[in-house]
Amino acid sequence: MSWYQKILASCSFLIAHPVTRSIKEQQRADKLASGVTLYDHSTCVSSVRIKHHIKELNIPITIKNLKRCYAYEKELLAGIGSVKVPCLRVETGHGSRWIEDSDEIMQFLDRKFAPKAKINVIDKAH
């Protein structure tokens, strides 16, 4: 991704509107989101960008701010062996999957929660 695309992506929350879905689609998104947790830090630029993207995707993901609770640091340390944010924990039938890279987190969120038309627009931009 070029530098200007990164700048535009980081500012997209200023002009973006939350995704609207049918009731059934929103219920599906809510169910998928129930097993997803973002570990963040309020001063981390990547965390802020991801949280805005979550708002744009209109998904109720649990967000655990390490500044607010020391127990979240312990969870993160137990999960990935370090205290690195942003980090996404995805609960599956086979256990937890941890995603530590902010670009991979954004890609995961888009694959799981972005409407298909939006995904096609994103793919064409790259």
PDB file of N, CA, C and O in Angstrom, residues 57-111:
ATOM      1  N   LEU A  57     -17.740  -0.781  10.090  1.00  0.00           N
ATOM      2  CA  LEU A  57     -18.323  -2.074   9.741  1.00  0.00           C
ATOM      3  C   LEU A  57     -19.565  -2.393  10.566  1.00  0.00           C
ATOM      4  O   LEU A  57     -20.269  -3.355  10.282  1.00  0.00           O
ATOM      5  N   ASN A  58     -19.822  -1.582  11.593  1.00  0.00           N
ATOM      6  CA  ASN A  58     -21.022  -1.715  12.418  1.00  0.00           C
ATOM      7  C   ASN A  58     -21.099  -3.091  13.079  1.00  0.00           C
ATOM      8  O   ASN A  58     -22.085  -3.803  12.960  1.00  0.00           O
ATOM      9  N   ILE A  59     -20.001  -3.444  13.775  1.00  0.00           N
ATOM     10  CA  ILE A  59     -19.939  -4.736  14.456  1.00  0.00           C
ATOM     11  C   ILE A  59     -19.609  -4.530  15.936  1.00  0.00           C
ATOM     12  O   ILE A  59     -18.755  -3.723  16.278  1.00  0.00           O
ATOM     13  N   PRO A  60     -20.286  -5.285  16.807  1.00  0.00           N
ATOM     14  CA  PRO A  60     -20.084  -5.128  18.248  1.00  0.00           C
ATOM     15  C   PRO A  60     -18.947  -6.002  18.792  1.00  0.00           C
ATOM     16  O   PRO A  60     -19.167  -6.944  19.543  1.00  0.00           O
ATOM     17  N   ILE A  61     -17.734  -5.684  18.402  1.00  0.00           N
ATOM     18  CA  ILE A  61     -16.578  -6.441  18.872  1.00  0.00           C
ATOM     19  C   ILE A  61     -16.188  -5.945  20.265  1.00  0.00           C
ATOM     20  O   ILE A  61     -16.188  -4.752  20.532  1.00  0.00           O
ATOM     21  N   THR A  62     -15.838  -6.872  21.132  1.00  0.00           N
ATOM     22  CA  THR A  62     -15.349  -6.520  22.460  1.00  0.00           C
ATOM     23  C   THR A  62     -13.972  -5.874  22.320  1.00  0.00           C
ATOM     24  O   THR A  62     -13.104  -6.408  21.627  1.00  0.00           O
ATOM     25  N   ILE A  63     -13.799  -4.724  22.965  1.00  0.00           N
ATOM     26  CA  ILE A  63     -12.519  -4.018  22.926  1.00  0.00           C
ATOM     27  C   ILE A  63     -11.979  -3.948  24.342  1.00  0.00           C
ATOM     28  O   ILE A  63     -12.659  -3.475  25.255  1.00  0.00           O
ATOM     29  N   LYS A  64     -10.766  -4.445  24.516  1.00  0.00           N
ATOM     30  CA  LYS A  64     -10.120  -4.444  25.829  1.00  0.00           C
ATOM     31  C   LYS A  64      -8.916  -3.505  25.793  1.00  0.00           C
ATOM     32  O   LYS A  64      -7.899  -3.814  25.176  1.00  0.00           O
ATOM     33  N   ASN A  65      -9.066  -2.375  26.462  1.00  0.00           N
ATOM     34  CA  ASN A  65      -8.023  -1.359  26.516  1.00  0.00           C
ATOM     35  C   ASN A  65      -7.061  -1.696  27.652  1.00  0.00           C
ATOM     36  O   ASN A  65      -7.470  -1.733  28.812  1.00  0.00           O
ATOM     37  N   LEU A  66      -5.809  -1.923  27.320  1.00  0.00           N
ATOM     38  CA  LEU A  66      -4.819  -2.317  28.315  1.00  0.00           C
ATOM     39  C   LEU A  66      -4.584  -1.243  29.376  1.00  0.00           C
ATOM     40  O   LEU A  66      -4.154  -1.550  30.481  1.00  0.00           O
ATOM     41  N   LYS A  67      -4.873   0.003  29.053  1.00  0.00           N
ATOM     42  CA  LYS A  67      -4.723   1.100  30.022  1.00  0.00           C
ATOM     43  C   LYS A  67      -5.754   1.009  31.140  1.00  0.00           C
ATOM     44  O   LYS A  67      -5.538   1.508  32.232  1.00  0.00           O
ATOM     45  N   ARG A  68      -6.892   0.411  30.849  1.00  0.00           N
ATOM     46  CA  ARG A  68      -7.991   0.386  31.808  1.00  0.00           C
ATOM     47  C   ARG A  68      -7.942  -0.784  32.777  1.00  0.00           C
ATOM     48  O   ARG A  68      -8.507  -0.715  33.856  1.00  0.00           O
ATOM     49  N   CYS A  69      -7.303  -1.885  32.382  1.00  0.00           N
ATOM     50  CA  CYS A  69      -7.351  -3.074  33.225  1.00  0.00           C
ATOM     51  C   CYS A  69      -6.073  -3.900  33.051  1.00  0.00           C
ATOM     52  O   CYS A  69      -5.759  -4.343  31.945  1.00  0.00           O
ATOM     53  N   TYR A  70      -5.379  -4.109  34.143  1.00  0.00           N
ATOM     54  CA  TYR A  70      -4.142  -4.881  34.113  1.00  0.00           C
ATOM     55  C   TYR A  70      -4.385  -6.341  33.711  1.00  0.00           C
ATOM     56  O   TYR A  70      -3.533  -6.977  33.101  1.00  0.00           O
ATOM     57  N   ALA A  71      -5.560  -6.865  33.998  1.00  0.00           N
ATOM     58  CA  ALA A  71      -5.885  -8.252  33.653  1.00  0.00           C
ATOM     59  C   ALA A  71      -5.833  -8.478  32.141  1.00  0.00           C
ATOM     60  O   ALA A  71      -5.506  -9.582  31.691  1.00  0.00           O
ATOM     61  N   TYR A  72      -6.137  -7.448  31.359  1.00  0.00           N
ATOM     62  CA  TYR A  72      -6.079  -7.580  29.895  1.00  0.00           C
ATOM     63  C   TYR A  72      -4.642  -7.822  29.434  1.00  0.00           C
ATOM     64  O   TYR A  72      -4.406  -8.581  28.494  1.00  0.00           O
ATOM     65  N   GLU A  73      -3.683  -7.166  30.097  1.00  0.00           N
ATOM     66  CA  GLU A  73      -2.273  -7.405  29.779  1.00  0.00           C
ATOM     67  C   GLU A  73      -1.917  -8.865  30.038  1.00  0.00           C
ATOM     68  O   GLU A  73      -1.213  -9.487  29.250  1.00  0.00           O
ATOM     69  N   LYS A  74      -2.405  -9.401  31.150  1.00  0.00           N
ATOM     70  CA  LYS A  74      -2.138 -10.802  31.491  1.00  0.00           C
ATOM     71  C   LYS A  74      -2.737 -11.741  30.444  1.00  0.00           C
ATOM     72  O   LYS A  74      -2.116 -12.729  30.057  1.00  0.00           O
ATOM     73  N   GLU A  75      -3.953 -11.444  29.976  1.00  0.00           N
ATOM     74  CA  GLU A  75      -4.586 -12.265  28.938  1.00  0.00           C
ATOM     75  C   GLU A  75      -3.748 -12.255  27.668  1.00  0.00           C
ATOM     76  O   GLU A  75      -3.537 -13.296  27.041  1.00  0.00           O
ATOM     77  N   LEU A  76      -3.298 -11.077  27.289  1.00  0.00           N
ATOM     78  CA  LEU A  76      -2.503 -10.923  26.075  1.00  0.00           C
ATOM     79  C   LEU A  76      -1.164 -11.645  26.214  1.00  0.00           C
ATOM     80  O   LEU A  76      -0.732 -12.343  25.299  1.00  0.00           O
ATOM     81  N   LEU A  77      -0.547 -11.494  27.350  1.00  0.00           N
ATOM     82  CA  LEU A  77       0.726 -12.163  27.613  1.00  0.00           C
ATOM     83  C   LEU A  77       0.567 -13.686  27.561  1.00  0.00           C
ATOM     84  O   LEU A  77       1.393 -14.390  26.973  1.00  0.00           O
ATOM     85  N   ALA A  78      -0.515 -14.194  28.131  1.00  0.00           N
ATOM     86  CA  ALA A  78      -0.775 -15.634  28.104  1.00  0.00           C
ATOM     87  C   ALA A  78      -1.089 -16.112  26.684  1.00  0.00           C
ATOM     88  O   ALA A  78      -0.741 -17.227  26.305  1.00  0.00           O
ATOM     89  N   GLY A  79      -1.735 -15.257  25.888  1.00  0.00           N
ATOM     90  CA  GLY A  79      -2.145 -15.654  24.544  1.00  0.00           C
ATOM     91  C   GLY A  79      -1.040 -15.647  23.518  1.00  0.00           C
ATOM     92  O   GLY A  79      -0.916 -16.573  22.713  1.00  0.00           O
ATOM     93  N   ILE A  80      -0.220 -14.577  23.507  1.00  0.00           N
ATOM     94  CA  ILE A  80       0.807 -14.451  22.459  1.00  0.00           C
ATOM     95  C   ILE A  80       2.230 -14.374  23.000  1.00  0.00           C
ATOM     96  O   ILE A  80       3.181 -14.304  22.237  1.00  0.00           O
ATOM     97  N   GLY A  81       2.351 -14.333  24.320  1.00  0.00           N
ATOM     98  CA  GLY A  81       3.686 -14.310  24.912  1.00  0.00           C
ATOM     99  C   GLY A  81       4.310 -12.933  25.010  1.00  0.00           C
ATOM    100  O   GLY A  81       5.459 -12.804  25.408  1.00  0.00           O
ATOM    101  N   SER A  82       3.573 -11.901  24.622  1.00  0.00           N
ATOM    102  CA  SER A  82       4.066 -10.528  24.742  1.00  0.00           C
ATOM    103  C   SER A  82       2.874  -9.593  24.873  1.00  0.00           C
ATOM    104  O   SER A  82       1.730  -9.996  24.691  1.00  0.00           O
ATOM    105  N   VAL A  83       3.166  -8.352  25.187  1.00  0.00           N
ATOM    106  CA  VAL A  83       2.120  -7.339  25.299  1.00  0.00           C
ATOM    107  C   VAL A  83       2.269  -6.417  24.098  1.00  0.00           C
ATOM    108  O   VAL A  83       2.980  -5.420  24.142  1.00  0.00           O
ATOM    109  N   LYS A  84       1.618  -6.795  23.007  1.00  0.00           N
ATOM    110  CA  LYS A  84       1.713  -6.055  21.741  1.00  0.00           C
ATOM    111  C   LYS A  84       0.305  -5.710  21.285  1.00  0.00           C
ATOM    112  O   LYS A  84      -0.559  -6.584  21.213  1.00  0.00           O
ATOM    113  N   VAL A  85       0.086  -4.446  20.991  1.00  0.00           N
ATOM    114  CA  VAL A  85      -1.216  -4.015  20.478  1.00  0.00           C
ATOM    115  C   VAL A  85      -1.016  -3.313  19.151  1.00  0.00           C
ATOM    116  O   VAL A  85       0.065  -2.792  18.889  1.00  0.00           O
ATOM    117  N   PRO A  86      -2.024  -3.313  18.307  1.00  0.00           N
ATOM    118  CA  PRO A  86      -3.291  -4.003  18.445  1.00  0.00           C
ATOM    119  C   PRO A  86      -3.121  -5.507  18.239  1.00  0.00           C
ATOM    120  O   PRO A  86      -2.212  -5.955  17.547  1.00  0.00           O
ATOM    121  N   CYS A  87      -4.012  -6.241  18.859  1.00  0.00           N
ATOM    122  CA  CYS A  87      -4.021  -7.697  18.711  1.00  0.00           C
ATOM    123  C   CYS A  87      -5.476  -8.145  18.729  1.00  0.00           C
ATOM    124  O   CYS A  87      -6.258  -7.682  19.560  1.00  0.00           O
ATOM    125  N   LEU A  88      -5.811  -9.024  17.821  1.00  0.00           N
ATOM    126  CA  LEU A  88      -7.185  -9.517  17.713  1.00  0.00           C
ATOM    127  C   LEU A  88      -7.216 -10.982  18.105  1.00  0.00           C
ATOM    128  O   LEU A  88      -6.420 -11.782  17.615  1.00  0.00           O
ATOM    129  N   ARG A  89      -8.116 -11.323  19.030  1.00  0.00           N
ATOM    130  CA  ARG A  89      -8.320 -12.729  19.411  1.00  0.00           C
ATOM    131  C   ARG A  89      -9.637 -13.187  18.798  1.00  0.00           C
ATOM    132  O   ARG A  89     -10.673 -12.563  18.987  1.00  0.00           O
ATOM    133  N   VAL A  90      -9.567 -14.295  18.064  1.00  0.00           N
ATOM    134  CA  VAL A  90     -10.746 -14.851  17.413  1.00  0.00           C
ATOM    135  C   VAL A  90     -10.978 -16.235  18.003  1.00  0.00           C
ATOM    136  O   VAL A  90     -10.123 -17.117  17.902  1.00  0.00           O
ATOM    137  N   GLU A  91     -12.130 -16.406  18.639  1.00  0.00           N
ATOM    138  CA  GLU A  91     -12.482 -17.694  19.223  1.00  0.00           C
ATOM    139  C   GLU A  91     -13.093 -18.570  18.136  1.00  0.00           C
ATOM    140  O   GLU A  91     -14.010 -18.147  17.434  1.00  0.00           O
ATOM    141  N   THR A  92     -12.555 -19.774  17.993  1.00  0.00           N
ATOM    142  CA  THR A  92     -13.071 -20.738  17.030  1.00  0.00           C
ATOM    143  C   THR A  92     -13.431 -22.017  17.781  1.00  0.00           C
ATOM    144  O   THR A  92     -13.167 -22.134  18.977  1.00  0.00           O
ATOM    145  N   GLY A  93     -13.979 -22.958  17.078  1.00  0.00           N
ATOM    146  CA  GLY A  93     -14.301 -24.242  17.677  1.00  0.00           C
ATOM    147  C   GLY A  93     -13.061 -25.019  18.096  1.00  0.00           C
ATOM    148  O   GLY A  93     -13.130 -25.962  18.869  1.00  0.00           O
ATOM    149  N   HIS A  94     -11.919 -24.605  17.584  1.00  0.00           N
ATOM    150  CA  HIS A  94     -10.658 -25.296  17.864  1.00  0.00           C
ATOM    151  C   HIS A  94      -9.777 -24.516  18.830  1.00  0.00           C
ATOM    152  O   HIS A  94      -8.606 -24.840  18.986  1.00  0.00           O
ATOM    153  N   GLY A  95     -10.283 -23.458  19.438  1.00  0.00           N
ATOM    154  CA  GLY A  95      -9.487 -22.643  20.357  1.00  0.00           C
ATOM    155  C   GLY A  95      -9.404 -21.203  19.877  1.00  0.00           C
ATOM    156  O   GLY A  95     -10.226 -20.745  19.088  1.00  0.00           O
ATOM    157  N   SER A  96      -8.383 -20.514  20.341  1.00  0.00           N
ATOM    158  CA  SER A  96      -8.203 -19.099  19.998  1.00  0.00           C
ATOM    159  C   SER A  96      -7.181 -18.936  18.890  1.00  0.00           C
ATOM    160  O   SER A  96      -6.159 -19.614  18.863  1.00  0.00           O
ATOM    161  N   ARG A  97      -7.479 -18.001  18.006  1.00  0.00           N
ATOM    162  CA  ARG A  97      -6.539 -17.601  16.963  1.00  0.00           C
ATOM    163  C   ARG A  97      -6.179 -16.152  17.263  1.00  0.00           C
ATOM    164  O   ARG A  97      -7.070 -15.325  17.502  1.00  0.00           O
ATOM    165  N   TRP A  98      -4.907 -15.836  17.266  1.00  0.00           N
ATOM    166  CA  TRP A  98      -4.439 -14.488  17.565  1.00  0.00           C
ATOM    167  C   TRP A  98      -3.875 -13.860  16.302  1.00  0.00           C
ATOM    168  O   TRP A  98      -3.083 -14.477  15.597  1.00  0.00           O
ATOM    169  N   ILE A  99      -4.283 -12.622  16.021  1.00  0.00           N
ATOM    170  CA  ILE A  99      -3.771 -11.877  14.869  1.00  0.00           C
ATOM    171  C   ILE A  99      -3.092 -10.629  15.419  1.00  0.00           C
ATOM    172  O   ILE A  99      -3.739  -9.777  16.034  1.00  0.00           O
ATOM    173  N   GLU A 100      -1.776 -10.522  15.194  1.00  0.00           N
ATOM    174  CA  GLU A 100      -0.992  -9.447  15.790  1.00  0.00           C
ATOM    175  C   GLU A 100      -0.702  -8.287  14.850  1.00  0.00           C
ATOM    176  O   GLU A 100      -0.439  -7.180  15.309  1.00  0.00           O
ATOM    177  N   ASP A 101      -0.739  -8.503  13.567  1.00  0.00           N
ATOM    178  CA  ASP A 101      -0.409  -7.458  12.599  1.00  0.00           C
ATOM    179  C   ASP A 101      -1.648  -6.622  12.273  1.00  0.00           C
ATOM    180  O   ASP A 101      -2.706  -7.180  11.945  1.00  0.00           O
ATOM    181  N   SER A 102      -1.528  -5.301  12.331  1.00  0.00           N
ATOM    182  CA  SER A 102      -2.697  -4.439  12.126  1.00  0.00           C
ATOM    183  C   SER A 102      -3.283  -4.572  10.716  1.00  0.00           C
ATOM    184  O   SER A 102      -4.509  -4.538  10.552  1.00  0.00           O
ATOM    185  N   ASP A 103      -2.433  -4.738   9.711  1.00  0.00           N
ATOM    186  CA  ASP A 103      -2.957  -4.918   8.348  1.00  0.00           C
ATOM    187  C   ASP A 103      -3.715  -6.241   8.224  1.00  0.00           C
ATOM    188  O   ASP A 103      -4.762  -6.305   7.573  1.00  0.00           O
ATOM    189  N   GLU A 104      -3.203  -7.285   8.862  1.00  0.00           N
ATOM    190  CA  GLU A 104      -3.897  -8.578   8.848  1.00  0.00           C
ATOM    191  C   GLU A 104      -5.220  -8.494   9.605  1.00  0.00           C
ATOM    192  O   GLU A 104      -6.204  -9.122   9.209  1.00  0.00           O
ATOM    193  N   ILE A 105      -5.246  -7.719  10.679  1.00  0.00           N
ATOM    194  CA  ILE A 105      -6.488  -7.526  11.428  1.00  0.00           C
ATOM    195  C   ILE A 105      -7.529  -6.867  10.534  1.00  0.00           C
ATOM    196  O   ILE A 105      -8.678  -7.313  10.462  1.00  0.00           O
ATOM    197  N   MET A 106      -7.131  -5.818   9.814  1.00  0.00           N
ATOM    198  CA  MET A 106      -8.054  -5.118   8.915  1.00  0.00           C
ATOM    199  C   MET A 106      -8.562  -6.064   7.824  1.00  0.00           C
ATOM    200  O   MET A 106      -9.752  -6.072   7.510  1.00  0.00           O
ATOM    201  N   GLN A 107      -7.665  -6.864   7.259  1.00  0.00           N
ATOM    202  CA  GLN A 107      -8.061  -7.811   6.217  1.00  0.00           C
ATOM    203  C   GLN A 107      -9.037  -8.851   6.766  1.00  0.00           C
ATOM    204  O   GLN A 107     -10.025  -9.188   6.111  1.00  0.00           O
ATOM    205  N   PHE A 108      -8.772  -9.350   7.968  1.00  0.00           N
ATOM    206  CA  PHE A 108      -9.673 -10.321   8.595  1.00  0.00           C
ATOM    207  C   PHE A 108     -11.062  -9.705   8.787  1.00  0.00           C
ATOM    208  O   PHE A 108     -12.076 -10.325   8.455  1.00  0.00           O
ATOM    209  N   LEU A 109     -11.108  -8.498   9.339  1.00  0.00           N
ATOM    210  CA  LEU A 109     -12.386  -7.831   9.575  1.00  0.00           C
ATOM    211  C   LEU A 109     -13.152  -7.629   8.273  1.00  0.00           C
ATOM    212  O   LEU A 109     -14.363  -7.841   8.216  1.00  0.00           O
ATOM    213  N   ASP A 110     -12.452  -7.232   7.223  1.00  0.00           N
ATOM    214  CA  ASP A 110     -13.113  -7.039   5.928  1.00  0.00           C
ATOM    215  C   ASP A 110     -13.639  -8.358   5.371  1.00  0.00           C
ATOM    216  O   ASP A 110     -14.751  -8.416   4.854  1.00  0.00           O
ATOM    217  N   ARG A 111     -12.840  -9.415   5.469  1.00  0.00           N
ATOM    218  CA  ARG A 111     -13.287 -10.723   4.959  1.00  0.00           C
ATOM    219  C   ARG A 111     -14.525 -11.211   5.693  1.00  0.00           C
ATOM    220  O   ARG A 111     -15.428 -11.769   5.085  1.00  0.00           O
TER     221      ARG A 111
END
